[in-house]
PDB file of N, CA and C in Angstrom:
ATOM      1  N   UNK A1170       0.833  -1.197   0.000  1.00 59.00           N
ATOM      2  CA  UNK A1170       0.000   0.000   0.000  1.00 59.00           C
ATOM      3  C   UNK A1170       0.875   1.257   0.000  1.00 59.00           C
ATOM      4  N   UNK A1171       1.988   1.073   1.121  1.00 64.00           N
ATOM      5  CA  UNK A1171       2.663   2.181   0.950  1.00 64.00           C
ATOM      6  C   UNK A1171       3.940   3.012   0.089  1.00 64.00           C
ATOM      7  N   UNK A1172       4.309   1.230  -0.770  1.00 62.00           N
ATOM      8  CA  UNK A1172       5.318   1.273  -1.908  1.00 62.00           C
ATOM      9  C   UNK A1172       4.013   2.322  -3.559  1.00 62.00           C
ATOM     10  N   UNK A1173       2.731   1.421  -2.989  1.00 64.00           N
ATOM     11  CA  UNK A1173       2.115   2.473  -4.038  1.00 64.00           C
ATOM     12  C   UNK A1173       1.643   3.384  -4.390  1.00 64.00           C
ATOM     13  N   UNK A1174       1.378   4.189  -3.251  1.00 54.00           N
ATOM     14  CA  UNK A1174       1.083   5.923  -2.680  1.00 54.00           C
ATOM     15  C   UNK A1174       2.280   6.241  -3.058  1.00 54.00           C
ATOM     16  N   UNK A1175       3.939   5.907  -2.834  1.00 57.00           N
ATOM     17  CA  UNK A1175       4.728   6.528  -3.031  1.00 57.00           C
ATOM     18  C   UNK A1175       5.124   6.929  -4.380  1.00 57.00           C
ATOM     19  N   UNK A1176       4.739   5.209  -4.949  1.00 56.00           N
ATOM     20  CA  UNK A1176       5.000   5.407  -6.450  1.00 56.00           C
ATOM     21  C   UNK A1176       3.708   6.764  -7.780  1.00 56.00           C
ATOM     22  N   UNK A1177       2.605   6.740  -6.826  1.00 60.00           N
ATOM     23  CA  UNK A1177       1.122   7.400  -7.303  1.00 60.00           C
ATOM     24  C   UNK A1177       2.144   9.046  -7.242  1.00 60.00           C
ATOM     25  N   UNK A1178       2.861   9.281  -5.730  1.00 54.00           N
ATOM     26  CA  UNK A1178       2.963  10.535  -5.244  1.00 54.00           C
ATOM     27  C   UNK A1178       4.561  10.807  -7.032  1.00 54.00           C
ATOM     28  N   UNK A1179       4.791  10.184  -6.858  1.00 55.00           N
ATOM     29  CA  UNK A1179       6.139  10.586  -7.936  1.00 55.00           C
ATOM     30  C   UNK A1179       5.954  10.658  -8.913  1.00 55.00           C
ATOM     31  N   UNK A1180       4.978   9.969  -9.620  1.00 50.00           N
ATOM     32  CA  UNK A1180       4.345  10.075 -11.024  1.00 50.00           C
ATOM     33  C   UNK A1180       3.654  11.956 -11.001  1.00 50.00           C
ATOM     34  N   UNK A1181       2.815  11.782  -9.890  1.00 56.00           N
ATOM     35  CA  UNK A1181       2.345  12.990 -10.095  1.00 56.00           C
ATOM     36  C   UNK A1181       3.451  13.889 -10.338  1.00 56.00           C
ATOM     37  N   UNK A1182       4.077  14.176  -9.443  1.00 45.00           N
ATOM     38  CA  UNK A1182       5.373  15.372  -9.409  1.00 45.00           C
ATOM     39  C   UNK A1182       6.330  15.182 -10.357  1.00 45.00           C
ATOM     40  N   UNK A1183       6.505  13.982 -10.986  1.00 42.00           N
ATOM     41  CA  UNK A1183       7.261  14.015 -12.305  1.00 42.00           C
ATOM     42  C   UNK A1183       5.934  14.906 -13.566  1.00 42.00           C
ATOM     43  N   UNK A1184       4.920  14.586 -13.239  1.00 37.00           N
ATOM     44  CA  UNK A1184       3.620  14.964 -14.775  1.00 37.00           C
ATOM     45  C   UNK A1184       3.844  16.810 -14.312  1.00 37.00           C
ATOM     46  N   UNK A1185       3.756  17.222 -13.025  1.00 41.00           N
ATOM     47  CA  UNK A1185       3.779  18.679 -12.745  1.00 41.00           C
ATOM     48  C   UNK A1185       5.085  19.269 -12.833  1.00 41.00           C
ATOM     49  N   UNK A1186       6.324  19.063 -12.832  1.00 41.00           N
ATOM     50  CA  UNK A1186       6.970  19.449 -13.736  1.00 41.00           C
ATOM     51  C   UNK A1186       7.443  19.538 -15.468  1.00 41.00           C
ATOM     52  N   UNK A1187       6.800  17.778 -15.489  1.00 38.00           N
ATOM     53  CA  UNK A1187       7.066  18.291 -17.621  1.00 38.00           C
ATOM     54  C   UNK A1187       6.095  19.584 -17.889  1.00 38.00           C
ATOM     55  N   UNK A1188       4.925  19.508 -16.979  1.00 39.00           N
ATOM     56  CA  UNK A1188       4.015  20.633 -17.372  1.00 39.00           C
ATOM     57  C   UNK A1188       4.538  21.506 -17.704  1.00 39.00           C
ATOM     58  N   UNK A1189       5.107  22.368 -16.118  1.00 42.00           N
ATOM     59  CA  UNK A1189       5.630  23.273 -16.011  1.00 42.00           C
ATOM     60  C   UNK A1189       6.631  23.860 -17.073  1.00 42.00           C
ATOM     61  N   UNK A1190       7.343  22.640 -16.979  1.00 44.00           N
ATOM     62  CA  UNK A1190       8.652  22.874 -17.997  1.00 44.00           C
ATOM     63  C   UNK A1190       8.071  23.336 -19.436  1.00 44.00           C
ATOM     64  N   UNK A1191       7.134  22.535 -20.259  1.00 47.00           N
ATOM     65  CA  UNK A1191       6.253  22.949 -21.759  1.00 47.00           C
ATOM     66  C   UNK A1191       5.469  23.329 -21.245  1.00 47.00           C
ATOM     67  N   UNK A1192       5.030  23.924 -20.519  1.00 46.00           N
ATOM     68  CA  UNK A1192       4.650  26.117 -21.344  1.00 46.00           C
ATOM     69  C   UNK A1192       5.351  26.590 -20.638  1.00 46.00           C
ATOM     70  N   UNK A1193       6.525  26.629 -20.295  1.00 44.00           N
ATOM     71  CA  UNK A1193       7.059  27.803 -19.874  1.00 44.00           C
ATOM     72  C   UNK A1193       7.515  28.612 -19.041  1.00 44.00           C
ATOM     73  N   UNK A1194       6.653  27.842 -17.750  1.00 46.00           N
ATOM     74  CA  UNK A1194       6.271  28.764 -16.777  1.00 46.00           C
ATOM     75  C   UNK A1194       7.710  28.542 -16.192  1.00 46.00           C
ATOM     76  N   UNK A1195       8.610  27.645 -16.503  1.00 45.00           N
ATOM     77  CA  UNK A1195      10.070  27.906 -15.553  1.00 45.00           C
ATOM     78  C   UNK A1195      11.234  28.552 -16.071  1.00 45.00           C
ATOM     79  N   UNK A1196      10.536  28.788 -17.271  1.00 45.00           N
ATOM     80  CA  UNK A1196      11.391  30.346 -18.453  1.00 45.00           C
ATOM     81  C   UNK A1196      11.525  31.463 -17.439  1.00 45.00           C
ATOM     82  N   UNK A1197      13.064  32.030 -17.950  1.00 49.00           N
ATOM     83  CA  UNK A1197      13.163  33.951 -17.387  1.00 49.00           C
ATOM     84  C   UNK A1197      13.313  34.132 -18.744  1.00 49.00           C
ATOM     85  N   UNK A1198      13.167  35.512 -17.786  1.00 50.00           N
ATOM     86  CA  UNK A1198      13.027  36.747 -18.898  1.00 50.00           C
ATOM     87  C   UNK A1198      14.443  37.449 -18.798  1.00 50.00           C
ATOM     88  N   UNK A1199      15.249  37.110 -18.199  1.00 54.00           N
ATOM     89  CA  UNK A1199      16.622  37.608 -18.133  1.00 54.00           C
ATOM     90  C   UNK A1199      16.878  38.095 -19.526  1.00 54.00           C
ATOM     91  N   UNK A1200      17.801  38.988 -19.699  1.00 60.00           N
ATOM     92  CA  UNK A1200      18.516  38.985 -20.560  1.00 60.00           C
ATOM     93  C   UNK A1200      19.971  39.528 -20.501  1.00 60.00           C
ATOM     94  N   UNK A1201      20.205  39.573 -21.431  1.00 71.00           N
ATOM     95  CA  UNK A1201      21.855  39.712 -22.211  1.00 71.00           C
ATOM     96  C   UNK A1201      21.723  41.233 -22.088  1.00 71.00           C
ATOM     97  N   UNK A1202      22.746  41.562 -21.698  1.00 77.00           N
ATOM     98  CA  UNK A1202      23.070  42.888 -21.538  1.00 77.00           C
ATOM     99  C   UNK A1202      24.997  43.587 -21.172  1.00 77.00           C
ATOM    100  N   UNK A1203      25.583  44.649 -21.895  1.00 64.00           N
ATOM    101  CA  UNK A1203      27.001  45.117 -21.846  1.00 64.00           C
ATOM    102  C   UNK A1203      27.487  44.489 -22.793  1.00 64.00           C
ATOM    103  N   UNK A1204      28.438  44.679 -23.258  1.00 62.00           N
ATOM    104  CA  UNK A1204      29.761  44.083 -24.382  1.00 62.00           C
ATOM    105  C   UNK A1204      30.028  42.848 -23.954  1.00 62.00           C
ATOM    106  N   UNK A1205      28.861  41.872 -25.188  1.00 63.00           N
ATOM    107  CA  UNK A1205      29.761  40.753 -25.665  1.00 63.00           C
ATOM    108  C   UNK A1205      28.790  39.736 -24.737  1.00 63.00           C
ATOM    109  N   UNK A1206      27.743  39.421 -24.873  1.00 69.00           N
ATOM    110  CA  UNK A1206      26.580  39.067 -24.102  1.00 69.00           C
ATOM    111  C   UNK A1206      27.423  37.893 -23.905  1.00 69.00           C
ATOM    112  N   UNK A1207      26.532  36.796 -22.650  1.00 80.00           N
ATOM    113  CA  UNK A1207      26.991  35.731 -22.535  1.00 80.00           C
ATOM    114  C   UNK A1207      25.403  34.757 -22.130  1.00 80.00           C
ATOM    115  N   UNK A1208      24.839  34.069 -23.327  1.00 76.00           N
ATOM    116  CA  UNK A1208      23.550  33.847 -23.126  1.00 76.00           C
ATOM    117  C   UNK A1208      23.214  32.325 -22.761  1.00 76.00           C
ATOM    118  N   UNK A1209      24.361  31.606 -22.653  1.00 82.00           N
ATOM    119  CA  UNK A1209      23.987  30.223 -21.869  1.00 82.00           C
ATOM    120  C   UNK A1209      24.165  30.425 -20.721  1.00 82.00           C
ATOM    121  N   UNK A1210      24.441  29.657 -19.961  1.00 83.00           N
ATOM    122  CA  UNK A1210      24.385  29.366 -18.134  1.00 83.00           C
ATOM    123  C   UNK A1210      25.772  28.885 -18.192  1.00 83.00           C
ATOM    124  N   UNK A1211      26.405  28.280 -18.920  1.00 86.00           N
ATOM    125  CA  UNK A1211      27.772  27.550 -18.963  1.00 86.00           C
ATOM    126  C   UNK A1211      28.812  28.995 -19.085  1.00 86.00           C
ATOM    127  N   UNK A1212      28.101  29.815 -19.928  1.00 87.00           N
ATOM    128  CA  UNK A1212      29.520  30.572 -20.586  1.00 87.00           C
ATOM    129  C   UNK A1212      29.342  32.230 -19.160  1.00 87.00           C
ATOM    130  N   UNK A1213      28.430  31.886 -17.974  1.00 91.00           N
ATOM    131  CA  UNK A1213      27.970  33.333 -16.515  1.00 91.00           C
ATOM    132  C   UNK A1213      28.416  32.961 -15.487  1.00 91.00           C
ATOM    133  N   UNK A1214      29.282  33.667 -15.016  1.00 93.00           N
ATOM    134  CA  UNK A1214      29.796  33.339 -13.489  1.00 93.00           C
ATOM    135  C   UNK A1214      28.692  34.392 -12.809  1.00 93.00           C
ATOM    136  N   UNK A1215      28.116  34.092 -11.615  1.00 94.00           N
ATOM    137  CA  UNK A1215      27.574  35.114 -10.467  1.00 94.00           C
ATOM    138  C   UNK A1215      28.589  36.615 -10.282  1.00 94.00           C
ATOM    139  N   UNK A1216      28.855  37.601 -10.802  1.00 94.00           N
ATOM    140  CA  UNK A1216      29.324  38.747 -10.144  1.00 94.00           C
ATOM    141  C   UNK A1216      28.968  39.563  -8.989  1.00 94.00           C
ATOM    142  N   UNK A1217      27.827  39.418  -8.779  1.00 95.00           N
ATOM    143  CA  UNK A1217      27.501  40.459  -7.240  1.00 95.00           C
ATOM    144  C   UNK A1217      25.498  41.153  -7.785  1.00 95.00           C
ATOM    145  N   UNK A1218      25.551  41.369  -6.642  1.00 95.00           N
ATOM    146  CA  UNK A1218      24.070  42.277  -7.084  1.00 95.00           C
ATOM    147  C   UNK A1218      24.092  43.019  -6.887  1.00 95.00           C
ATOM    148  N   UNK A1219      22.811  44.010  -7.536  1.00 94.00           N
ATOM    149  CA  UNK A1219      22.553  44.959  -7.437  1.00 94.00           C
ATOM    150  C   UNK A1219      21.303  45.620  -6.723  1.00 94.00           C
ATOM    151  N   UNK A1220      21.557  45.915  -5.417  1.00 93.00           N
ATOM    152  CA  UNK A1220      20.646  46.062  -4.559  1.00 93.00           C
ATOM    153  C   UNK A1220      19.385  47.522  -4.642  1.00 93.00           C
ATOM    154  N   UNK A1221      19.820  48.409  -5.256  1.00 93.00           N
ATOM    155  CA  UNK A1221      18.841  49.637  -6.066  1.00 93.00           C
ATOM    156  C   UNK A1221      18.156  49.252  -7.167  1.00 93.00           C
ATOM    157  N   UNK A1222      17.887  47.866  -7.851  1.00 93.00           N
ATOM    158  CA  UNK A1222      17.588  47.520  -8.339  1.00 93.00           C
ATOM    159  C   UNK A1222      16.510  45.909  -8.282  1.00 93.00           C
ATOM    160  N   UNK A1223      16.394  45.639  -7.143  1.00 94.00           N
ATOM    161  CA  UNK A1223      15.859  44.808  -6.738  1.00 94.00           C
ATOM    162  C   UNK A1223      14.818  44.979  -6.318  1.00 94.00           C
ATOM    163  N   UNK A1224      13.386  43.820  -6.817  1.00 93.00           N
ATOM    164  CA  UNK A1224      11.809  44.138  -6.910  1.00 93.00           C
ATOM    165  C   UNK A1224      11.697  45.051  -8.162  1.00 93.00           C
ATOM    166  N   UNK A1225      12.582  45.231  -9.202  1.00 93.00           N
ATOM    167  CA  UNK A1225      12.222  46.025 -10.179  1.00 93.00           C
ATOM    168  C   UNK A1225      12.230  44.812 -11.663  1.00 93.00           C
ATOM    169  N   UNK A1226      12.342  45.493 -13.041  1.00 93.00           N
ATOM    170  CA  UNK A1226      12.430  45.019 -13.908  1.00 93.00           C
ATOM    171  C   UNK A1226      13.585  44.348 -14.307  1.00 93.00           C
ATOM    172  N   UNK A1227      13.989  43.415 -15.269  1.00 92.00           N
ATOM    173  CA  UNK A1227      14.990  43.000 -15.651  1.00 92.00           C
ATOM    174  C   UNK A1227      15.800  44.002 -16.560  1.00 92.00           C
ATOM    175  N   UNK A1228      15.297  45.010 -17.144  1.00 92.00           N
ATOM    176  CA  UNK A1228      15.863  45.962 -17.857  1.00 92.00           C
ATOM    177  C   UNK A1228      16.474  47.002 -17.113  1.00 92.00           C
ATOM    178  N   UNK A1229      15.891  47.304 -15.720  1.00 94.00           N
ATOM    179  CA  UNK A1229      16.761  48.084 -14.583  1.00 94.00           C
ATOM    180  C   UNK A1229      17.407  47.690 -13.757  1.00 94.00           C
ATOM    181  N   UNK A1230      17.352  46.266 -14.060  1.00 94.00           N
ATOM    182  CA  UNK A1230      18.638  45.098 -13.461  1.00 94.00           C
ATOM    183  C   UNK A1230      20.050  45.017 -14.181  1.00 94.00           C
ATOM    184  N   UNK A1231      19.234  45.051 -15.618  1.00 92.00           N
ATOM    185  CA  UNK A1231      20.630  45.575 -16.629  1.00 92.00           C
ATOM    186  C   UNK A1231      21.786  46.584 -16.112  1.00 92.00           C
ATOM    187  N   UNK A1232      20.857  47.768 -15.973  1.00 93.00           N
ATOM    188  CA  UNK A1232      21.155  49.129 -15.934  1.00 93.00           C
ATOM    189  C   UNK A1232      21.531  49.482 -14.801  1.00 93.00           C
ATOM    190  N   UNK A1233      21.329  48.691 -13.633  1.00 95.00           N
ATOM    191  CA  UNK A1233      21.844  49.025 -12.374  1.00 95.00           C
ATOM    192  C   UNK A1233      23.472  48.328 -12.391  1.00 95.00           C
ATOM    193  N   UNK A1234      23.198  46.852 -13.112  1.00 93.00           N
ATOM    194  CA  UNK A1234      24.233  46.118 -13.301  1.00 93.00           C
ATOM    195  C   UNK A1234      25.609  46.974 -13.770  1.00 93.00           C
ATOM    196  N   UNK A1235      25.273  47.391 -15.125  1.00 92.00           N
ATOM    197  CA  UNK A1235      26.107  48.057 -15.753  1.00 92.00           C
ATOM    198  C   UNK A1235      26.908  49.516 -15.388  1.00 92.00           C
ATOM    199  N   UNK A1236      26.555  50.262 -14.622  1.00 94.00           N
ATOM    200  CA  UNK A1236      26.454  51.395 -13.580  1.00 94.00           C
ATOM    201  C   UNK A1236      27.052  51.269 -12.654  1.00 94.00           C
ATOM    202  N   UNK A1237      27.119  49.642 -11.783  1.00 94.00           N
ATOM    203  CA  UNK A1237      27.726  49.397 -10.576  1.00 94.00           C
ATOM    204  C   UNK A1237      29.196  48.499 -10.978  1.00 94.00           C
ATOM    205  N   UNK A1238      28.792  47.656 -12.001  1.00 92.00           N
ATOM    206  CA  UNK A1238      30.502  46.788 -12.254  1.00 92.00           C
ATOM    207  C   UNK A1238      31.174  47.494 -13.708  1.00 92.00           C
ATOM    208  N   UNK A1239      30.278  48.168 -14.373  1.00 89.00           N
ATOM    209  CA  UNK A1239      30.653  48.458 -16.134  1.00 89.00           C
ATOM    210  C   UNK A1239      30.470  47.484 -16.688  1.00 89.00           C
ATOM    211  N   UNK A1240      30.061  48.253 -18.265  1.00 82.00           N
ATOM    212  CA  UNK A1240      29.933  47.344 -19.519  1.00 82.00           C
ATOM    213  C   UNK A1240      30.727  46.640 -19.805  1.00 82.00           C
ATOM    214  N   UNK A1241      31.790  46.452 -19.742  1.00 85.00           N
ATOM    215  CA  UNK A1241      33.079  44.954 -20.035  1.00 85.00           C
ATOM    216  C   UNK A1241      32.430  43.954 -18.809  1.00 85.00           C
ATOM    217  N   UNK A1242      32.729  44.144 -18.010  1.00 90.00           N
ATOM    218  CA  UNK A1242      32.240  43.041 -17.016  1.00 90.00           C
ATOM    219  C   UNK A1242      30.765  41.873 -17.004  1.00 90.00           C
ATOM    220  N   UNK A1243      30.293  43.174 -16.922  1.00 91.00           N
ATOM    221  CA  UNK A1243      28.910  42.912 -16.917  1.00 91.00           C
ATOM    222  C   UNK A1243      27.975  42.439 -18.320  1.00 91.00           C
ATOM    223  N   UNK A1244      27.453  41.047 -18.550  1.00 91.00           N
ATOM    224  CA  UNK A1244      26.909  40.074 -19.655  1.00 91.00           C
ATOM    225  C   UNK A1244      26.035  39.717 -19.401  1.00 91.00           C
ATOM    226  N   UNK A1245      24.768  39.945 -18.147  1.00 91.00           N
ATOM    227  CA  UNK A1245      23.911  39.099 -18.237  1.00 91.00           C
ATOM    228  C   UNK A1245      23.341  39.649 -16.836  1.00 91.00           C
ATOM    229  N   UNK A1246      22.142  39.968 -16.787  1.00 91.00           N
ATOM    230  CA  UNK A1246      21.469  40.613 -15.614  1.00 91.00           C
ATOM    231  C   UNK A1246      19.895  39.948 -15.330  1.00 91.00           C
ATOM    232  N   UNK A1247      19.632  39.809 -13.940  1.00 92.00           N
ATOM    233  CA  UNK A1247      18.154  39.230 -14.122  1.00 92.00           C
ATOM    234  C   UNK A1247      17.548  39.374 -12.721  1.00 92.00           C
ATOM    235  N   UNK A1248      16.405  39.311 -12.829  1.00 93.00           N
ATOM    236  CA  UNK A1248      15.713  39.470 -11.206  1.00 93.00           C
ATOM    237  C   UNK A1248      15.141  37.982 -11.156  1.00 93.00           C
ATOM    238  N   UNK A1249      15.697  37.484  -9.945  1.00 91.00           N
ATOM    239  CA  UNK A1249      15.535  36.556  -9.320  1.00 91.00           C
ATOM    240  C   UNK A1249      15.486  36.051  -8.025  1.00 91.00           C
ATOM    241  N   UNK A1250      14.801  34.479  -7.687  1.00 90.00           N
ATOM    242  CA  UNK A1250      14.471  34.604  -6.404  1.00 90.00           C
ATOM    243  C   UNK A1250      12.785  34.672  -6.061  1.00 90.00           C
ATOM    244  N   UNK A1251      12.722  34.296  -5.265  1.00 91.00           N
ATOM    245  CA  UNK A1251      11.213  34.932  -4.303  1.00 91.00           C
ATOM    246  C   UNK A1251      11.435  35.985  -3.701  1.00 91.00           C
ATOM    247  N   UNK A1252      12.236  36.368  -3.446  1.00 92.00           N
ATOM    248  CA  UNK A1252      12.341  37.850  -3.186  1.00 92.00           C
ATOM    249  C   UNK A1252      13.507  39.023  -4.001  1.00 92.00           C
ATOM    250  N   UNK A1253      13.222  38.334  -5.594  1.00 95.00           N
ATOM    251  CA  UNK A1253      13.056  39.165  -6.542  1.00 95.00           C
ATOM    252  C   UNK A1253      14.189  40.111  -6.302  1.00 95.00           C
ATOM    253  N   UNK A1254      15.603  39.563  -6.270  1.00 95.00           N
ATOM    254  CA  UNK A1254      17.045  40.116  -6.499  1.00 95.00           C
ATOM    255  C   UNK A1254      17.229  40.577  -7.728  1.00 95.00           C
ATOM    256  N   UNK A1255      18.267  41.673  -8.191  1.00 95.00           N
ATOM    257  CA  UNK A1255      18.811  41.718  -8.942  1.00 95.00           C
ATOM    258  C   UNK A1255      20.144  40.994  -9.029  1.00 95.00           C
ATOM    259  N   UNK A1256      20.646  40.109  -9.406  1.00 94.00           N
ATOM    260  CA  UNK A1256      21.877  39.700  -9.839  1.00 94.00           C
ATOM    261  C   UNK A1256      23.086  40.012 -11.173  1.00 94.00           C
ATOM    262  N   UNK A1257      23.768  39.938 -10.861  1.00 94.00           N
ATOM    263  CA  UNK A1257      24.852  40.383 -12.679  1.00 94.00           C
ATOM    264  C   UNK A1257      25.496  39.227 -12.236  1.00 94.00           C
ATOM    265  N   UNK A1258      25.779  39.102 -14.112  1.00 93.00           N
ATOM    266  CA  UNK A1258      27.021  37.973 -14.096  1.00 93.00           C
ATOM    267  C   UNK A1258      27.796  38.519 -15.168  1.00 93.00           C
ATOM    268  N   UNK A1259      29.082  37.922 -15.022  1.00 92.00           N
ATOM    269  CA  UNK A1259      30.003  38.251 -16.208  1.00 92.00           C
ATOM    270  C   UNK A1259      30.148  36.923 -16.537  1.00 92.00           C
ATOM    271  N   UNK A1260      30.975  36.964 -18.002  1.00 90.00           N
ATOM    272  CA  UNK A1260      31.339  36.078 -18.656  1.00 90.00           C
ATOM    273  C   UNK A1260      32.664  34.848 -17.645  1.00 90.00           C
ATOM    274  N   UNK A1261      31.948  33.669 -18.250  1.00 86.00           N
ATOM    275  CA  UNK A1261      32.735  32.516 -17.237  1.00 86.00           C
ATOM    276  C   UNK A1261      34.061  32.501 -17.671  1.00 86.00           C
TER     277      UNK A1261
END
């Protein structure tokens, strides 16, 4: 009984993530931003955040980014989190 609740409980949570995953809903909206974007996850190290910019847009995540480390550094900006950080990364 209880090998098959477990197996019922994992099926489900495997079906609610493919969901999730096709449409979307675990997509950002990050983007590429400063000289010489860096748009996979392989090619962004974490640089630091940007705290005047946090709870805002990803486009004033850019812009805070770029302002606080400069455009050479700075490749990739995004608000993230549940409590909706700004982060920068530079190129890995």
């Amino acid at each position: 009984m209880a090998k098959n609740l477990i197996n019922s409980f994992s099926f489900t949570v495997l079906l609610v993530v493919l969901l999730m995953a096709s449409t979307g809903i675990l997509k950002t909206n990050a983007q590429s931003c400063g000289a010489g974007g860096c748009t996979t996850a392989a090619s962004r190290v974490f640089l630091g955040e940007c705290p005047s910019a946090h709870g805002t847009t990803n486009a004033n995540c850019c812009t805070c980014c770029i302002g606080l480390f400069g455009s050479p550094p700075v490749c990739w900006a995004v608000i993230e989190g549940t409590d909706l950080h700004c982060h920068c990364y530079k190129k890995a």
